[in-house]
């Protein structure tokens, strides 16, 4: 699964990305993930299966969905804040099934 994480600047999402990589690896799942800011996602989305946005930019979800044509969702604030990888993985799998 190839996931593009989008947040305001890519910094806070980079922390979440590392935790997701570890969780997916422990679960035996293949994951290719990248964290970028809103200014960058249009340059790289073609290489990904799904897009997940951080809660701080969830107000731009519709725009991201329209621009990429990929399955997109916002990560819930609590799951994002505590890096609740099991819930985030469920959301990613649901999006991936829409591909």
GROMACS .gro file of C-alpha atoms in nm:
model
   99
    1UNK     CA    1   0.000   0.000   0.000
    2UNK     CA    2   0.126   0.344  -0.091
    3UNK     CA    3   0.000   0.623   0.133
    4UNK     CA    4   0.052   0.995   0.093
    5UNK     CA    5   0.009   1.184   0.420
    6UNK     CA    6  -0.070   1.553   0.384
    7UNK     CA    7  -0.055   1.815   0.658
    8UNK     CA    8   0.010   2.186   0.679
    9UNK     CA    9   0.387   2.165   0.641
   10UNK     CA   10   0.476   1.796   0.658
   11UNK     CA   11   0.647   1.815   0.997
   12UNK     CA   12   0.396   1.673   1.246
   13UNK     CA   13   0.290   1.413   0.993
   14UNK     CA   14   0.651   1.296   0.964
   15UNK     CA   15   0.636   1.185   1.328
   16UNK     CA   16   0.314   0.994   1.263
   17UNK     CA   17   0.467   0.844   0.948
   18UNK     CA   18   0.752   0.685   1.146
   19UNK     CA   19   0.507   0.529   1.391
   20UNK     CA   20   0.291   0.400   1.106
   21UNK     CA   21   0.593   0.243   0.936
   22UNK     CA   22   0.679   0.054   1.256
   23UNK     CA   23   0.321  -0.058   1.313
   24UNK     CA   24   0.272  -0.181   0.955
   25UNK     CA   25   0.604  -0.368   0.970
   26UNK     CA   26   0.504  -0.541   1.296
   27UNK     CA   27   0.171  -0.635   1.135
   28UNK     CA   28   0.356  -0.785   0.838
   29UNK     CA   29   0.202  -0.537   0.595
   30UNK     CA   30   0.387  -0.368   0.313
   31UNK     CA   31   0.384   0.011   0.332
   32UNK     CA   32   0.529   0.289   0.121
   33UNK     CA   33   0.449   0.619   0.290
   34UNK     CA   34   0.546   0.981   0.247
   35UNK     CA   35   0.454   1.295   0.443
   36UNK     CA   36   0.424   1.625   0.259
   37UNK     CA   37   0.276   1.968   0.310
   38UNK     CA   38  -0.025   2.106   0.124
   39UNK     CA   39   0.205   2.291  -0.114
   40UNK     CA   40   0.368   1.966  -0.231
   41UNK     CA   41   0.103   1.696  -0.263
   42UNK     CA   42   0.010   1.782  -0.623
   43UNK     CA   43   0.370   1.713  -0.730
   44UNK     CA   44   0.380   1.356  -0.597
   45UNK     CA   45   0.029   1.211  -0.555
   46UNK     CA   46   0.054   1.013  -0.882
   47UNK     CA   47   0.286   0.765  -0.708
   48UNK     CA   48   0.036   0.675  -0.432
   49UNK     CA   49  -0.277   0.464  -0.387
   50UNK     CA   50  -0.452   0.676  -0.123
   51UNK     CA   51  -0.423   1.015   0.045
   52UNK     CA   52  -0.473   1.075   0.417
   53UNK     CA   53  -0.480   1.429   0.551
   54UNK     CA   54  -0.403   1.550   0.899
   55UNK     CA   55  -0.689   1.701   1.099
   56UNK     CA   56  -0.534   2.047   1.080
   57UNK     CA   57  -0.593   2.053   0.701
   58UNK     CA   58  -0.914   1.848   0.689
   59UNK     CA   59  -1.096   2.160   0.568
   60UNK     CA   60  -0.908   2.110   0.237
   61UNK     CA   61  -1.009   1.741   0.201
   62UNK     CA   62  -1.260   1.805  -0.079
   63UNK     CA   63  -0.999   2.002  -0.276
   64UNK     CA   64  -0.734   1.729  -0.231
   65UNK     CA   65  -0.984   1.464  -0.342
   66UNK     CA   66  -1.081   1.662  -0.653
   67UNK     CA   67  -0.719   1.739  -0.745
   68UNK     CA   68  -0.590   1.384  -0.706
   69UNK     CA   69  -0.886   1.164  -0.796
   70UNK     CA   70  -0.761   0.921  -0.530
   71UNK     CA   71  -0.948   0.782  -0.229
   72UNK     CA   72  -0.893   1.043   0.046
   73UNK     CA   73  -0.987   1.081   0.411
   74UNK     CA   74  -0.897   1.292   0.710
   75UNK     CA   75  -0.738   1.118   1.007
   76UNK     CA   76  -0.946   1.174   1.321
   77UNK     CA   77  -0.794   1.431   1.557
   78UNK     CA   78  -0.757   1.192   1.850
   79UNK     CA   79  -0.607   0.912   1.639
   80UNK     CA   80  -0.364   1.163   1.488
   81UNK     CA   81  -0.268   1.313   1.825
   82UNK     CA   82  -0.191   0.979   1.991
   83UNK     CA   83  -0.071   0.801   1.675
   84UNK     CA   84  -0.346   0.538   1.708
   85UNK     CA   85  -0.201   0.320   1.433
   86UNK     CA   86  -0.461   0.040   1.456
   87UNK     CA   87  -0.741   0.289   1.379
   88UNK     CA   88  -0.536   0.464   1.113
   89UNK     CA   89  -0.459   0.129   0.950
   90UNK     CA   90  -0.832   0.044   0.941
   91UNK     CA   91  -0.903   0.377   0.771
   92UNK     CA   92  -0.620   0.319   0.522
   93UNK     CA   93  -0.747  -0.030   0.438
   94UNK     CA   94  -1.100   0.105   0.387
   95UNK     CA   95  -0.967   0.370   0.148
   96UNK     CA   96  -0.749   0.119  -0.033
   97UNK     CA   97  -1.054  -0.101  -0.093
   98UNK     CA   98  -1.218   0.196  -0.275
   99UNK     CA   99  -0.926   0.218  -0.520
   0.00000   0.00000   0.00000
